[in-house]
Amino acid sequence: MSTSDRLRCSPDFMVFYFIYLRYATRGLSSYLGFREPLSQMPLLQHRAYSSDPPAQSRFTYRLAAAAAGKRTPSRAPKAWQDYWLYTSTQVNATPPYLRSTKPNSGEDAFFAATVGGSKHHVAFGVADGVGGWQDQGVDPSDFSHGLCGLMAGTAYIHDALEAGKNVRPQELMQTAYDAVIVNPRIVAGGCTASLAVVDGAGGMETANLGDSGFLIFSPGRVAHRSQIQTHAFNTPYQLAKVPPKMQAQNAIFGGSAHYSETPAQADVERYQLKHGDVVLFATDGVWDNLSAQDTLGVVTKVMEEHGYWFKSHNFPGAESLLNATLIGSLPQEVDQKSGLKTPYLPGLLATAVMREAKVAGLDTRRNGPFAKEVNLLYPQEGWRGGKADDIAVVVCIAVEDGVAAIEESTAIKAKL
């Protein structure tokens, strides 16, 4: 196979090709950054950061993802195999964005990408392939991983920031979904999707469709949680691609109905992040096995053990506080070498939640949220224990420029 043939078969080439294919036919290729024929475009060209960011751009972001397939044995997580590290501040990151691969995360997928290469703007999220498609001979992972790869690529090549237009998560989902629909390599399938876009002012906008979702943590508490969307128990809202032949066969011979929502039906929320806030997106492999309070317990343990949260007084029930200086010192660059040698907070959090969900899913005596709901709705089933499933987690920590310096100055004045 020639070099050009290998490039044409690469996942990243397919990401850019189908974005181009969708929009070039509408005369909107310049909106997505395509100003020359595809054959002349450099593949995954690095985007330069703006030398003069807007005055309101105070926030940058530190991220990590962790994943485990349903059939992956429980094991000590390995960097770049079970978890992946990313920062919005890394110059010429290779690869320029995170996206999941099937061998590592099964049918669940994730992504994280700077928007237009800006260190102050990031898009990230998860998607959960709907396993029921296996009954139709369809690999659900093709849809979920394809959608996340396309969302990452679309965010990364966004070129309207200088004009004051950030990408919107619902629009990002729509662009990727449209591209999946016309992608001949993705024959059929479906997935849930949950994603966010954050900006330099700490603003976060989310779009959530289905039963994946997110939590926001402030010191010692769950500051916000998303709501799931379902038709019925264990039947989430989902994006889907049902080819005409399959639709015709179902009409003639009958068969299971395929739910198919659109990105327009996603719940959209806006939230103002603060320095040190932890945002955690995950698929239902986490939420079926861990409640919000369970997840808070995992997060709290990591944050306190490493000094990022601390108690205001040394007695039970004391208020948790943020070590703003330590948050401000989080690395601005990570790579495979530094990620292996130096603990990186987002990676610690993502892997801790992933491992706890994995263990809980395999525990036949620990009833998680899924088991409790089954026993409430269908007590005759006698469900016991966790629910083994694929897992994908993305953690994002907001870092506000100058907060650590202000805290240090205040501490010095207090001593004086």
Short mmCIF file of C-alpha atoms in Angstrom, two decimals:
data_model
loop_
_atom_site.label_atom_id
_atom_site.label_comp_id
_atom_site.label_asym_id
_atom_site.label_seq_id
_atom_site.Cartn_x
_atom_site.Cartn_y
_atom_site.Cartn_z
CA MET A 1 0.00 0.00 0.00
CA SER A 2 1.38 3.40 -0.98
CA THR A 3 1.84 6.28 1.46
CA SER A 4 -1.04 8.17 -0.10
CA ASP A 5 -3.30 5.10 0.22
CA ARG A 6 -2.40 4.70 3.88
CA LEU A 7 -3.24 8.36 4.51
CA ARG A 8 -6.60 7.98 2.81
CA CYS A 9 -7.41 5.04 5.10
CA SER A 10 -6.32 6.78 8.29
CA PRO A 11 -9.03 7.76 10.81
CA ASP A 12 -7.93 11.40 10.91
CA PHE A 13 -8.06 11.69 7.14
CA MET A 14 -11.62 10.35 7.24
CA VAL A 15 -12.53 12.93 9.91
CA PHE A 16 -11.39 15.83 7.74
CA TYR A 17 -12.67 14.31 4.51
CA PHE A 18 -16.26 13.94 5.63
CA ILE A 19 -16.35 17.37 7.22
CA TYR A 20 -15.09 18.75 3.92
CA LEU A 21 -17.51 16.62 1.89
CA ARG A 22 -20.49 17.82 3.89
CA TYR A 23 -19.73 21.50 3.74
CA ALA A 24 -17.98 21.91 0.40
CA THR A 25 -21.24 20.93 -1.30
CA ARG A 26 -22.95 23.78 0.53
CA GLY A 27 -20.30 26.33 -0.32
CA LEU A 28 -19.31 26.62 3.35
CA SER A 29 -15.83 25.12 3.22
CA SER A 30 -14.26 28.38 4.37
CA TYR A 31 -16.33 28.27 7.56
CA LEU A 32 -14.56 25.06 8.53
CA GLY A 33 -11.13 26.29 7.55
CA PHE A 34 -10.85 24.66 4.11
CA ARG A 35 -9.49 27.36 1.82
CA GLU A 36 -7.80 25.08 -0.70
CA PRO A 37 -8.49 21.73 -2.36
CA LEU A 38 -8.35 18.79 0.02
CA SER A 39 -5.47 17.20 -1.90
CA GLN A 40 -3.31 20.28 -1.16
CA MET A 41 -4.15 20.48 2.55
CA PRO A 42 -1.56 19.41 5.12
CA LEU A 43 -2.99 16.66 7.32
CA LEU A 44 -3.60 17.79 10.95
CA GLN A 45 -1.73 21.07 10.61
CA HIS A 46 -1.05 22.61 14.03
CA ARG A 47 -3.05 25.74 14.79
CA ALA A 48 -1.18 28.74 16.16
CA TYR A 49 -2.40 30.30 19.40
CA SER A 50 -3.56 33.90 19.25
CA SER A 51 -0.74 36.18 20.39
CA ASP A 52 -3.19 38.70 21.86
CA PRO A 53 -6.11 36.84 23.46
CA PRO A 54 -9.16 38.87 24.43
CA ALA A 55 -8.99 40.61 27.81
CA GLN A 56 -11.64 38.30 29.23
CA SER A 57 -9.57 35.18 28.40
CA ARG A 58 -8.32 34.25 31.85
CA PHE A 59 -9.01 30.52 31.92
CA THR A 60 -7.05 27.63 30.50
CA TYR A 61 -7.80 23.95 31.01
CA ARG A 62 -6.13 20.69 32.06
CA LEU A 63 -7.76 17.49 30.87
CA ALA A 64 -7.49 13.72 30.85
CA ALA A 65 -9.54 10.77 29.65
CA ALA A 66 -9.75 7.21 30.91
CA ALA A 67 -11.53 4.22 29.42
CA ALA A 68 -12.08 0.51 29.93
CA GLY A 69 -13.83 -1.97 27.69
CA LYS A 70 -16.47 -4.25 29.14
CA ARG A 71 -14.26 -7.26 28.55
CA THR A 72 -11.01 -5.57 29.58
CA PRO A 73 -9.74 -7.24 32.75
CA SER A 74 -9.43 -5.09 35.86
CA ARG A 75 -5.80 -3.93 35.98
CA ALA A 76 -3.54 -1.12 37.08
CA PRO A 77 -4.09 1.67 34.52
CA LYS A 78 -1.29 2.39 32.05
CA ALA A 79 -0.71 5.82 30.54
CA TRP A 80 -1.63 6.10 26.85
CA GLN A 81 -3.35 2.71 27.01
CA ASP A 82 -5.98 3.13 29.72
CA TYR A 83 -5.73 6.89 30.26
CA TRP A 84 -4.62 9.86 28.18
CA LEU A 85 -3.41 13.31 29.20
CA TYR A 86 -4.08 16.65 27.53
CA THR A 87 -3.74 20.38 28.20
CA SER A 88 -5.16 23.33 26.33
CA THR A 89 -1.83 25.13 26.82
CA GLN A 90 0.46 22.63 25.12
CA VAL A 91 2.12 24.09 22.03
CA ASN A 92 2.23 21.81 18.98
CA ALA A 93 0.66 18.89 20.81
CA THR A 94 1.06 15.57 19.04
CA PRO A 95 -1.58 14.45 18.34
CA PRO A 96 -3.33 17.84 18.43
CA TYR A 97 -6.42 16.40 20.10
CA LEU A 98 -7.55 13.34 22.04
CA ARG A 99 -9.88 10.78 20.52
CA SER A 100 -10.63 7.24 21.61
CA THR A 101 -9.87 4.04 19.76
CA LYS A 102 -11.96 0.88 19.82
CA PRO A 103 -9.44 -1.56 21.31
CA ASN A 104 -9.07 0.60 24.41
CA SER A 105 -12.62 1.67 25.21
CA GLY A 106 -14.97 -0.76 23.52
CA GLU A 107 -18.23 0.79 22.34
CA ASP A 108 -17.78 3.95 24.43
CA ALA A 109 -15.85 6.88 22.99
CA PHE A 110 -14.40 10.22 24.08
CA PHE A 111 -12.66 13.29 22.70
CA ALA A 112 -10.97 16.53 23.78
CA ALA A 113 -9.73 19.27 21.47
CA THR A 114 -8.79 22.93 21.61
CA VAL A 115 -11.19 25.04 19.58
CA GLY A 116 -9.28 26.53 16.69
CA GLY A 117 -6.02 25.83 18.54
CA SER A 118 -6.87 28.38 21.25
CA LYS A 119 -5.56 27.56 24.71
CA HIS A 120 -8.59 29.34 26.18
CA HIS A 121 -11.26 27.32 24.36
CA VAL A 122 -11.76 23.55 24.56
CA ALA A 123 -14.42 21.06 23.44
CA PHE A 124 -14.66 17.65 25.11
CA GLY A 125 -17.17 14.89 25.73
CA VAL A 126 -18.20 11.25 25.54
CA ALA A 127 -20.46 9.00 23.46
CA ASP A 128 -21.88 5.57 24.27
CA GLY A 129 -22.52 3.16 21.42
CA VAL A 130 -25.95 1.53 21.74
CA GLY A 131 -25.30 -2.19 22.20
CA GLY A 132 -28.67 -3.24 20.80
CA TRP A 133 -27.33 -2.70 17.29
CA GLN A 134 -25.30 -5.88 17.66
CA ASP A 135 -28.54 -7.82 17.12
CA GLN A 136 -28.63 -6.30 13.62
CA GLY A 137 -25.04 -7.34 12.90
CA VAL A 138 -23.79 -3.77 13.39
CA ASP A 139 -20.73 -2.79 15.44
CA PRO A 140 -22.01 0.07 17.67
CA SER A 141 -18.48 1.36 18.24
CA ASP A 142 -18.19 2.56 14.65
CA PHE A 143 -20.87 5.18 15.28
CA SER A 144 -19.68 6.40 18.70
CA HIS A 145 -15.98 6.59 17.82
CA GLY A 146 -16.76 8.14 14.45
CA LEU A 147 -18.94 10.81 16.07
CA CYS A 148 -16.28 11.71 18.65
CA GLY A 149 -13.51 11.83 16.06
CA LEU A 150 -15.58 14.17 13.92
CA MET A 151 -16.44 16.42 16.87
CA ALA A 152 -12.74 16.65 17.75
CA GLY A 153 -11.71 17.47 14.19
CA THR A 154 -14.49 20.01 13.69
CA ALA A 155 -13.63 21.83 16.91
CA TYR A 156 -9.93 21.87 16.14
CA ILE A 157 -10.32 23.45 12.68
CA HIS A 158 -12.88 26.04 13.81
CA ASP A 159 -11.59 29.41 12.59
CA ALA A 160 -14.19 31.94 13.74
CA LEU A 161 -12.78 32.77 17.20
CA GLU A 162 -11.10 35.94 15.99
CA ALA A 163 -14.51 37.09 14.76
CA GLY A 164 -15.89 36.44 18.25
CA LYS A 165 -17.76 33.23 17.39
CA ASN A 166 -17.01 30.19 19.52
CA VAL A 167 -18.23 26.76 18.47
CA ARG A 168 -21.46 25.67 20.22
CA PRO A 169 -21.76 22.10 21.55
CA GLN A 170 -25.15 21.44 20.00
CA GLU A 171 -23.89 22.71 16.63
CA LEU A 172 -20.74 20.61 17.04
CA MET A 173 -22.87 17.52 17.65
CA GLN A 174 -25.01 18.35 14.62
CA THR A 175 -22.01 18.81 12.31
CA ALA A 176 -20.51 15.50 13.39
CA TYR A 177 -23.85 13.70 13.17
CA ASP A 178 -24.44 15.01 9.65
CA ALA A 179 -20.99 13.76 8.67
CA VAL A 180 -21.66 10.32 10.16
CA ILE A 181 -24.89 10.05 8.17
CA VAL A 182 -23.07 10.56 4.85
CA ASN A 183 -20.04 8.45 5.81
CA PRO A 184 -20.21 5.16 3.85
CA ARG A 185 -17.82 3.50 6.30
CA ILE A 186 -20.40 3.85 9.08
CA VAL A 187 -23.20 1.68 7.73
CA ALA A 188 -25.57 1.95 10.68
CA GLY A 189 -25.62 2.34 14.45
CA GLY A 190 -26.41 4.73 17.23
CA CYS A 191 -25.07 6.33 20.38
CA THR A 192 -25.78 8.75 23.19
CA ALA A 193 -23.65 11.90 23.34
CA SER A 194 -22.68 14.38 26.03
CA LEU A 195 -20.23 17.22 25.44
CA ALA A 196 -19.13 20.67 26.56
CA VAL A 197 -17.37 23.71 25.18
CA VAL A 198 -15.52 25.97 27.62
CA ASP A 199 -14.18 29.45 26.96
CA GLY A 200 -11.60 31.90 28.26
CA ALA A 201 -14.02 33.53 30.68
CA GLY A 202 -14.77 30.21 32.38
CA GLY A 203 -18.12 29.83 30.65
CA MET A 204 -19.21 26.29 29.90
CA GLU A 205 -22.04 25.29 27.59
CA THR A 206 -23.12 21.66 27.41
CA ALA A 207 -25.29 19.52 25.15
CA ASN A 208 -26.50 16.22 26.54
CA LEU A 209 -28.51 13.61 24.65
CA GLY A 210 -29.26 10.32 26.39
CA ASP A 211 -28.00 8.79 29.61
CA SER A 212 -24.36 9.76 29.56
CA GLY A 213 -23.77 12.98 31.46
CA PHE A 214 -21.59 15.07 33.71
CA LEU A 215 -20.95 16.34 37.22
CA ILE A 216 -19.23 19.54 38.34
CA PHE A 217 -17.32 19.41 41.62
CA SER A 218 -16.30 22.26 43.86
CA PRO A 219 -14.39 21.59 47.10
CA GLY A 220 -16.25 18.90 49.02
CA ARG A 221 -19.50 19.03 47.06
CA VAL A 222 -21.31 18.31 43.82
CA ALA A 223 -21.98 21.77 42.41
CA HIS A 224 -24.09 20.61 39.46
CA ARG A 225 -25.28 17.44 37.76
CA SER A 226 -26.87 16.85 34.37
CA GLN A 227 -30.20 15.12 33.84
CA ILE A 228 -30.61 12.00 31.72
CA GLN A 229 -33.00 11.69 28.79
CA THR A 230 -34.79 8.34 28.38
CA HIS A 231 -37.87 6.95 26.64
CA ALA A 232 -38.19 4.31 29.35
CA PHE A 233 -35.95 2.43 31.75
CA ASN A 234 -32.62 1.59 30.07
CA THR A 235 -33.83 3.13 26.78
CA PRO A 236 -31.97 6.41 26.35
CA TYR A 237 -32.40 9.11 23.76
CA GLN A 238 -29.87 8.42 21.01
CA LEU A 239 -28.55 9.55 17.68
CA ALA A 240 -28.95 6.85 15.06
CA LYS A 241 -28.31 5.95 11.46
CA VAL A 242 -30.87 3.50 10.06
CA PRO A 243 -30.16 2.71 6.40
CA PRO A 244 -33.14 2.61 3.99
CA LYS A 245 -32.74 -1.14 3.40
CA MET A 246 -33.03 -1.86 7.12
CA GLN A 247 -36.05 0.44 7.40
CA ALA A 248 -37.73 -1.40 4.53
CA GLN A 249 -37.00 -4.82 6.03
CA ASN A 250 -38.42 -3.76 9.38
CA ALA A 251 -41.54 -2.44 7.66
CA ILE A 252 -42.09 -5.73 5.81
CA PHE A 253 -40.97 -8.35 8.33
CA GLY A 254 -41.22 -6.43 11.57
CA GLY A 255 -38.43 -6.01 14.06
CA SER A 256 -37.27 -3.93 16.97
CA ALA A 257 -37.92 -0.23 16.68
CA HIS A 258 -34.90 2.05 16.34
CA TYR A 259 -35.12 5.23 18.34
CA SER A 260 -33.52 8.12 16.51
CA GLU A 261 -33.32 11.56 18.03
CA THR A 262 -31.48 14.56 16.63
CA PRO A 263 -28.96 16.95 18.22
CA ALA A 264 -31.74 19.55 18.36
CA GLN A 265 -33.34 17.44 21.12
CA ALA A 266 -30.27 17.55 23.35
CA ASP A 267 -30.54 19.37 26.67
CA VAL A 268 -28.42 22.54 26.55
CA GLU A 269 -27.12 24.12 29.76
CA ARG A 270 -24.75 26.95 30.62
CA TYR A 271 -22.57 27.16 33.71
CA GLN A 272 -19.92 29.55 35.03
CA LEU A 273 -16.80 27.70 36.17
CA LYS A 274 -14.52 28.91 38.92
CA HIS A 275 -10.80 28.35 39.45
CA GLY A 276 -10.25 24.74 40.40
CA ASP A 277 -13.70 23.43 39.44
CA VAL A 278 -13.59 19.81 38.29
CA VAL A 279 -15.86 18.80 35.40
CA LEU A 280 -16.34 15.07 34.88
CA PHE A 281 -18.13 13.60 31.85
CA ALA A 282 -18.81 9.86 31.72
CA THR A 283 -20.88 7.23 29.97
CA ASP A 284 -23.43 5.07 31.79
CA GLY A 285 -20.75 2.50 32.57
CA VAL A 286 -19.97 4.93 35.39
CA TRP A 287 -23.44 6.24 36.26
CA ASP A 288 -25.04 2.77 36.37
CA ASN A 289 -22.53 1.78 39.06
CA LEU A 290 -21.68 4.99 40.92
CA SER A 291 -24.05 7.60 42.30
CA ALA A 292 -23.13 11.27 42.38
CA GLN A 293 -22.17 10.89 46.04
CA ASP A 294 -20.08 7.78 45.27
CA THR A 295 -18.24 9.75 42.60
CA LEU A 296 -17.76 12.70 44.96
CA GLY A 297 -16.15 10.30 47.44
CA VAL A 298 -13.66 9.13 44.80
CA VAL A 299 -12.87 12.69 43.71
CA THR A 300 -12.54 13.93 47.29
CA LYS A 301 -10.07 11.20 48.18
CA VAL A 302 -7.79 12.12 45.27
CA MET A 303 -8.07 15.88 45.85
CA GLU A 304 -7.34 15.65 49.57
CA GLU A 305 -4.56 13.06 49.31
CA HIS A 306 -2.68 15.31 46.91
CA GLY A 307 -3.39 18.55 48.76
CA TYR A 308 -5.72 20.21 46.23
CA TRP A 309 -8.59 20.29 48.75
CA PHE A 310 -8.15 20.69 52.50
CA LYS A 311 -10.31 21.11 55.60
CA SER A 312 -10.66 24.59 57.07
CA HIS A 313 -10.57 23.11 60.59
CA ASN A 314 -9.31 19.83 61.90
CA PHE A 315 -12.63 18.37 62.98
CA PRO A 316 -15.38 16.25 61.34
CA GLY A 317 -17.74 18.16 59.08
CA ALA A 318 -15.36 21.03 58.47
CA GLU A 319 -15.69 22.95 55.23
CA SER A 320 -13.46 21.86 52.33
CA LEU A 321 -11.35 24.57 50.75
CA LEU A 322 -9.37 24.82 47.54
CA ASN A 323 -5.59 25.08 47.40
CA ALA A 324 -5.71 27.68 44.62
CA THR A 325 -1.92 27.95 44.38
CA LEU A 326 -1.50 24.22 43.80
CA ILE A 327 -4.23 24.22 41.15
CA GLY A 328 -2.47 27.14 39.44
CA SER A 329 0.75 25.12 39.31
CA LEU A 330 -0.76 22.27 37.26
CA PRO A 331 1.54 21.49 34.30
CA GLN A 332 0.96 23.43 31.10
CA GLU A 333 2.43 20.65 28.99
CA VAL A 334 2.21 16.88 29.21
CA ASP A 335 3.60 14.14 27.01
CA GLN A 336 4.13 10.42 27.26
CA LYS A 337 7.37 10.79 29.25
CA SER A 338 6.17 13.38 31.76
CA GLY A 339 2.80 11.68 32.04
CA LEU A 340 4.49 8.48 33.16
CA LYS A 341 6.85 10.10 35.67
CA THR A 342 4.81 12.91 37.22
CA PRO A 343 1.31 12.55 38.73
CA TYR A 344 -1.10 14.73 36.76
CA LEU A 345 -4.29 15.61 38.60
CA PRO A 346 -6.83 15.17 35.75
CA GLY A 347 -5.30 11.78 34.99
CA LEU A 348 -5.47 10.75 38.64
CA LEU A 349 -9.14 11.71 38.80
CA ALA A 350 -10.17 10.11 35.51
CA THR A 351 -8.45 6.81 36.30
CA ALA A 352 -9.74 6.74 39.88
CA VAL A 353 -13.36 7.12 38.75
CA MET A 354 -12.89 4.66 35.88
CA ARG A 355 -11.38 2.02 38.18
CA GLU A 356 -14.03 2.46 40.87
CA ALA A 357 -16.80 2.09 38.28
CA LYS A 358 -15.05 -0.95 36.79
CA VAL A 359 -14.73 -2.65 40.18
CA ALA A 360 -18.31 -1.77 41.15
CA GLY A 361 -19.61 -3.16 37.86
CA LEU A 362 -17.97 -6.52 38.57
CA ASP A 363 -19.04 -6.66 42.22
CA THR A 364 -21.94 -9.12 42.62
CA ARG A 365 -22.77 -7.86 46.13
CA ARG A 366 -22.71 -4.08 45.65
CA ASN A 367 -25.96 -2.67 44.35
CA GLY A 368 -25.36 0.51 42.37
CA PRO A 369 -27.90 2.94 40.83
CA PHE A 370 -28.78 0.51 38.01
CA ALA A 371 -29.46 -2.39 40.38
CA LYS A 372 -31.54 -0.19 42.67
CA GLU A 373 -33.68 1.03 39.77
CA VAL A 374 -34.19 -2.49 38.42
CA ASN A 375 -35.29 -3.71 41.84
CA LEU A 376 -37.64 -0.74 42.19
CA LEU A 377 -39.29 -1.18 38.79
CA TYR A 378 -38.96 -4.95 38.34
CA PRO A 379 -38.58 -6.53 41.79
CA GLN A 380 -39.25 -9.97 40.36
CA GLU A 381 -35.92 -9.82 38.50
CA GLY A 382 -33.96 -10.00 41.75
CA TRP A 383 -30.99 -8.14 40.28
CA ARG A 384 -27.95 -8.15 42.51
CA GLY A 385 -24.62 -6.38 42.15
CA GLY A 386 -23.15 -4.05 39.56
CA LYS A 387 -23.58 -3.79 35.80
CA ALA A 388 -20.47 -4.58 33.79
CA ASP A 389 -20.19 -2.22 30.82
CA ASP A 390 -17.80 -0.18 28.71
CA ILE A 391 -16.58 2.97 30.43
CA ALA A 392 -15.36 6.34 29.15
CA VAL A 393 -14.47 9.29 31.38
CA VAL A 394 -13.21 12.79 30.58
CA VAL A 395 -12.05 15.18 33.32
CA CYS A 396 -11.49 18.91 32.80
CA ILE A 397 -10.09 21.28 35.45
CA ALA A 398 -10.52 25.04 35.08
CA VAL A 399 -7.38 27.09 35.82
CA GLU A 400 -7.78 30.86 36.12
CA ASP A 401 -4.70 32.96 35.42
CA GLY A 402 -3.50 35.05 38.34
CA VAL A 403 -5.67 33.48 41.04
CA ALA A 404 -2.72 31.75 42.70
CA ALA A 405 -0.74 35.02 42.76
CA ILE A 406 -3.67 36.88 44.33
CA GLU A 407 -4.03 34.19 47.01
CA GLU A 408 -0.31 34.29 47.79
CA SER A 409 -0.33 38.10 48.04
CA THR A 410 -3.34 37.98 50.37
CA ALA A 411 -1.59 35.41 52.59
CA ILE A 412 1.53 37.60 52.85
CA LYS A 413 -0.57 40.66 53.81
CA ALA A 414 -2.38 38.59 56.44
CA LYS A 415 0.95 37.60 58.01
CA LEU A 416 2.10 41.22 58.04
#
